[in-house]
Amino acid sequence: MSGAQDIGVGVVGLGVMGRIHIGCLASGIAGARLVAVADQDESAARVLGSEHGVAYSGSAAGLLEAPGVDAVIVATPAETHAEIVEAAAVSGKHILCEKPFDCRLEAIDRALAAVASTGVVLQIGFQRRFDRSFQQLKEKAAAARAGDLVAIHVVSRDPLLAGPPRLIDGMSALFFDTTVHDFDMLRFLTGSEIEMVHVLASSAIHREERIDTAVFLVRMLNGIAATIDNSQAAHGYDQRVEVFGASGLLSAENEPEDAVWVADAAGSRAPQLPYFFPQRYARAYIDQMRSFVEAASRGVSDSPSGADGRAATVAALAAQRSVDEGRPVRVEEVG
Amino acid sequence: MSGAQDIGVGVVGLGVMGRIHIGCLASGIAGARLVAVADQDESAARVLGSEHGVAYSGSAAGLLEAPGVDAVIVATPAETHAEIVEAAAVSGKHILCEKPFDCRLEAIDRALAAVASTGVVLQIGFQRRFDRSFQQLKEKAAAARAGDLVAIHVVSRDPLLAGPPRLIDGMSALFFDTTVHDFDMLRFLTGSEIEMVHVLASSAIHREERIDTAVFLVRMLNGIAATIDNSQAAHGYDQRVEVFGASGLLSAENEPEDAVWVADAAGSRAPQLPYFFPQRYARAYIDQMRSFVEAASRGVSDSPSGADGRAATVAALAAQRSVDEGRPVRVEEVG
Amino acid sequence: MSGAQDIGVGVVGLGVMGRIHIGCLASGIAGARLVAVADQDESAARVLGSEHGVAYSGSAAGLLEAPGVDAVIVATPAETHAEIVEAAAVSGKHILCEKPFDCRLEAIDRALAAVASTGVVLQIGFQRRFDRSFQQLKEKAAAARAGDLVAIHVVSRDPLLAGPPRLIDGMSALFFDTTVHDFDMLRFLTGSEIEMVHVLASSAIHREERIDTAVFLVRMLNGIAATIDNSQAAHGYDQRVEVFGASGLLSAENEPEDAVWVADAAGSRAPQLPYFFPQRYARAYIDQMRSFVEAASRGVSDSPSGADGRAATVAALAAQRSVDEGRPVRVEEVG
Amino acid sequence: MSGAQDIGVGVVGLGVMGRIHIGCLASGIAGARLVAVADQDESAARVLGSEHGVAYSGSAAGLLEAPGVDAVIVATPAETHAEIVEAAAVSGKHILCEKPFDCRLEAIDRALAAVASTGVVLQIGFQRRFDRSFQQLKEKAAAARAGDLVAIHVVSRDPLLAGPPRLIDGMSALFFDTTVHDFDMLRFLTGSEIEMVHVLASSAIHREERIDTAVFLVRMLNGIAATIDNSQAAHGYDQRVEVFGASGLLSAENEPEDAVWVADAAGSRAPQLPYFFPQRYARAYIDQMRSFVEAASRGVSDSPSGADGRAATVAALAAQRSVDEGRPVRVEEVG
């Protein structure tokens, strides 16, 4: 099924997300093949390159010079994304960049300028846009009459992780790792921009000085009001969206692993939920990759775009300021 | 089953709520009997009094003078509640007052003073505290370890009513008719006080200048963050609460009328939900009445108290100011 | 609420079912009042009579002679039902007889003859006919087009009881205690008669020589095919019915105690189910009593009738023979 | 990803099932590639062969002679399966044969003899064994304590098809197209053999002389009792299994297409179910193909085997006789 015309893909950053993308490619994505991997831990890159029979490098720069690399997947730590995107664009590579795009707007803007001037394809890894349930939600909401949407509630909670939540550039990782997905979901579902963010954050579960849970009030430019429930210390992976409008309520509930219920003396248990994002969005990651490969093949960018990535980061910066200053923040204040 | 020691109950205000309370009494509440009814529409009072074989009056004052009235149920328009409560207290009658307690704090405070000085029982009609699901929710939340609760989400939407939403004293009836229930639910579940309210309101569905839908961000004094989704223009009666904490998620879902599912070519339909509050809370209204009758029999006030009623009104006033001034409002600013 | 015209009700048999009926009467049934109780354990009758301030007796005969008894509720052991019904009919009392009507057809037929000659009201305690879900099921099935029903599946399982299943007249109590309900449900839903019963029974759970679990294939006279899943050794009380027809599938699922879900590290648990029949059918028992009192007041028998009771017993006898002889049995062979 | 060591697969029979298998291969199955197609409609074979760039033939014999064919997928009409399997085995090809294996036991036995003598891999297309929910059901049932299973209920209904149900060799296609899956499910879940089948069949929906709906009572050799609800005239594709035992109830419910609920004035609708088997078992067909390719690569047969296919056909023959003779039939009577 592979051919000379296949797009050669290099993956930089071999953590959880980099390996998910490599797994998608290895399972067979028509029109693409893995040709190189890179990580600042060069030995890890060597092992994985050998395993897949592809080139490896200890740096993003090395990956960009590897022969046959037409497209790059950026899965390094968040703080390095924009710089690698910029370098890849200058090298003429198409780019699938993991979220968040970056946490620094200046770096994002430099990267966007490079992408614009070289005309490469740039897609940001908001894979939830490819989830069948959220796509159904958007389609059904759109099928209702115009102006129908009034309110949205997003639940997006991660299972309790080992260790306290991270900081990124001194800011709460919750906003950049998790909430960017939810901000993007609001933009995806409403077709509008985020106008204001008011956050109540707590470290109640970790009992430390790091935010692990937050509740958000969000106003969209078109008047839709939204709330978000986030946590990085939950009982399990909880991913739901409710959309309320004049004609009714649409809700995307959690998707279980199977359809098996157990009833015994302890009660009735619903089918088990996926443990975390690699399980919950396994299909979405494949469809995202297919979308990227098709966009790269045609040389025409598709959604979610670099602008989508920038907008989510701006909202995350507003969220951080809302917590810092204990007040609602308009996104125009930060970006 | 009725006896000489039964408490004689008079009902003032013969609208929907007055008739629900009369229905509860007529179906048989041990220890109580209906003895008088009143409404400013005296002919309506006459008809209903005749139907039940009890005295009637064209005014609250007349009801308070009727023989055998030991307790009064106040179900008149909201703007008149506190004054009637005050008069009833002065007359030495026990009182079950519909929510909201009132919209004017001065009137509420005068009524509370009269209740305090005469020692009558006063209970406010937050019947959701008697709903078996919300009681279970509170019990199960309490059973989890101390300090567990972190976030609460309340959905409380009414079916689309004929005509635009009302104003009460120039303020949105949504906050005083509907949201007071949800503010009380937050206080009931958390055992804490509301500290701050931030409201995004819209008239998107009625397309008029009246608020029909609102989304709330609420901070409790003990740090719990909450969101509320309200509407008076929904597809149906939607009454849910989610409580999130370190040990998991508790959710009280809608209670259907029965357990019958229908699957046909159009898909699978869940059991029908109750049309509105008289159906949804039929059992809670009976249990509330039993609780009130027992409290009146013992002469000892129980929850929800007059103070509970005042706190919900204060939060509603804060909500109105949040909309008027487009900012979060601390309840200490209004009450 | 009680008056001179109230029907005086005596209850004979003060086990679980007798006490449920007494509880219904004590909670207030318009038009009826408890006037006497009886049990062969006379001291138990005395205690309960004293508690409720009514007459007591050590025998059914004594109860029938007590002053003010207009109607009798028969809740004694199954083997004694028909004889007490016969005596009560001869005494001119209206009768609500617990299921099964009896296990001996001759006794049933004598009782039915006495009822017919004296014209008293006789109702058999198939309370599931008064359950709102099964009533909805029947109404919705009837609303579908004529001849629609094709197949029915009934699940009716009891929680594991202490000790092995009983025998009644040497026959499996499962068929007379439990399956009679399900046979009646098939007749109630289809408006047709049971024609054939084929049973596969096991004592797999009790590992004794007593049947605790059985699966039934049933053909109705009108051609509808049904299956029943029974057990007296289940994980909980499981009461469901599915009705399949050309236009779709109707299913009455289990009715939970409330609507509270719990999600934690162990998964998601559905709301708790009622422990057993007193909880599951609490409302149906009240509605059954109201129906009986109304029928007795008017002197006109209503469903479920003595003939309904007889038909269920005939089917139970056929089930016992099917097990004894290891083959399908037509009900005309036994009744 | 394809290599010289890939197994070359030919598909004979280009109806719905043949095209599903071709689709699986085209989407990328590691270790296999499509090399030839055949259908008695040679022009259809030519079109499809051309589309996929592979050889084509107007007959099974032609396919078996095509170069590079290591394995054959048999998806022709049921009546022809065993003969093609026999010929393929004689040709030394590994075989994935659609269900039913065949309707004639003599033909099946000749095919099994050929398979045994040549040592090729033979797998029967009971793809439900590869469904994640049914696999979970089996695993969880096995995890319960030994001897636990007591009763099983299988619901397996097809959406109403155009035209009346077919006959195969004068027998009801329902048993050979649909019920064989359910018989296999019972054998898969219990690890035991079917002992007796009693069928109540009807043509109530088609109002013709063809069976479209049937209810089954089944006894397994190990004492487990089962019921099956079948229809080829249902409101939608309905695929459920309940397993009851001492420690509780396991149920595999229908798997929806996504997790989106819609609540509006018409009520609450559950997520849409897959239209029919190609949608419902899309993933299972892929996993079945992977299993077959792996078995063929290793040259070692795996489940479901030819013996599994024969057992299901024997049970279907017993079902047909049960209908013909209006009685329970022991499988040893027919096979």
mmCIF file with all atom_site columns, C-alpha atoms in Angstrom, chain A residues 31 33 55 75 77 89-91 113 138 142 170 192 201 206-207 240 249 276 291 311:
data_model
loop_
_atom_site.group_PDB
_atom_site.id
_atom_site.type_symbol
_atom_site.label_atom_id
_atom_site.label_alt_id
_atom_site.label_comp_id
_atom_site.label_asym_id
_atom_site.label_entity_id
_atom_site.label_seq_id
_atom_site.pdbx_PDB_ins_code
_atom_site.Cartn_x
_atom_site.Cartn_y
_atom_site.Cartn_z
_atom_site.occupancy
_atom_site.B_iso_or_equiv
_atom_site.pdbx_formal_charge
_atom_site.auth_seq_id
_atom_site.auth_comp_id
_atom_site.auth_asym_id
_atom_site.auth_atom_id
_atom_site.pdbx_PDB_model_num
ATOM 1  C CA . GLY A 1 31  ? -0.537  8.036  1.739  1.00 0.00 ? 31  GLY A CA 1
ATOM 2  C CA . ARG A 1 33  ? 4.894   6.622  6.103  1.00 0.00 ? 33  ARG A CA 1
ATOM 3  C CA . ALA A 1 55  ? 16.304  7.452  10.655 1.00 0.00 ? 55  ALA A CA 1
ATOM 4  C CA . ALA A 1 75  ? 5.288   16.500 20.125 1.00 0.00 ? 75  ALA A CA 1
ATOM 5  C CA . PRO A 1 77  ? 7.358   19.920 25.534 1.00 0.00 ? 77  PRO A CA 1
ATOM 6  C CA . ALA A 1 89  ? 8.154   26.068 8.185  1.00 0.00 ? 89  ALA A CA 1
ATOM 7  C CA . VAL A 1 90  ? 11.417  27.675 7.089  1.00 0.00 ? 90  VAL A CA 1
ATOM 8  C CA . SER A 1 91  ? 12.549  24.204 6.004  1.00 0.00 ? 91  SER A CA 1
ATOM 9  C CA . ALA A 1 113 ? 4.563   34.468 10.018 1.00 0.00 ? 113 ALA A CA 1
ATOM 10 C CA . LYS A 1 138 ? -21.704 20.145 16.135 1.00 0.00 ? 138 LYS A CA 1
ATOM 11 C CA . ALA A 1 142 ? -25.957 23.335 13.298 1.00 0.00 ? 142 ALA A CA 1
ATOM 12 C CA . GLY A 1 170 ? 5.412   29.823 35.877 1.00 0.00 ? 170 GLY A CA 1
ATOM 13 C CA . SER A 1 192 ? -17.491 32.367 17.562 1.00 0.00 ? 192 SER A CA 1
ATOM 14 C CA . ALA A 1 201 ? -9.406  27.775 40.750 1.00 0.00 ? 201 ALA A CA 1
ATOM 15 C CA . HIS A 1 206 ? -3.591  18.249 45.922 1.00 0.00 ? 206 HIS A CA 1
ATOM 16 C CA . ARG A 1 207 ? -3.582  20.453 49.010 1.00 0.00 ? 207 ARG A CA 1
ATOM 17 C CA . ARG A 1 240 ? -18.720 15.594 28.256 1.00 0.00 ? 240 ARG A CA 1
ATOM 18 C CA . LEU A 1 249 ? -30.530 20.015 24.699 1.00 0.00 ? 249 LEU A CA 1
ATOM 19 C CA . PHE A 1 276 ? -7.337  8.450  29.632 1.00 0.00 ? 276 PHE A CA 1
ATOM 20 C CA . SER A 1 291 ? -6.870  14.681 7.844  1.00 0.00 ? 291 SER A CA 1
ATOM 21 C CA . ALA A 1 311 ? -6.833  31.627 20.060 1.00 0.00 ? 311 ALA A CA 1
#
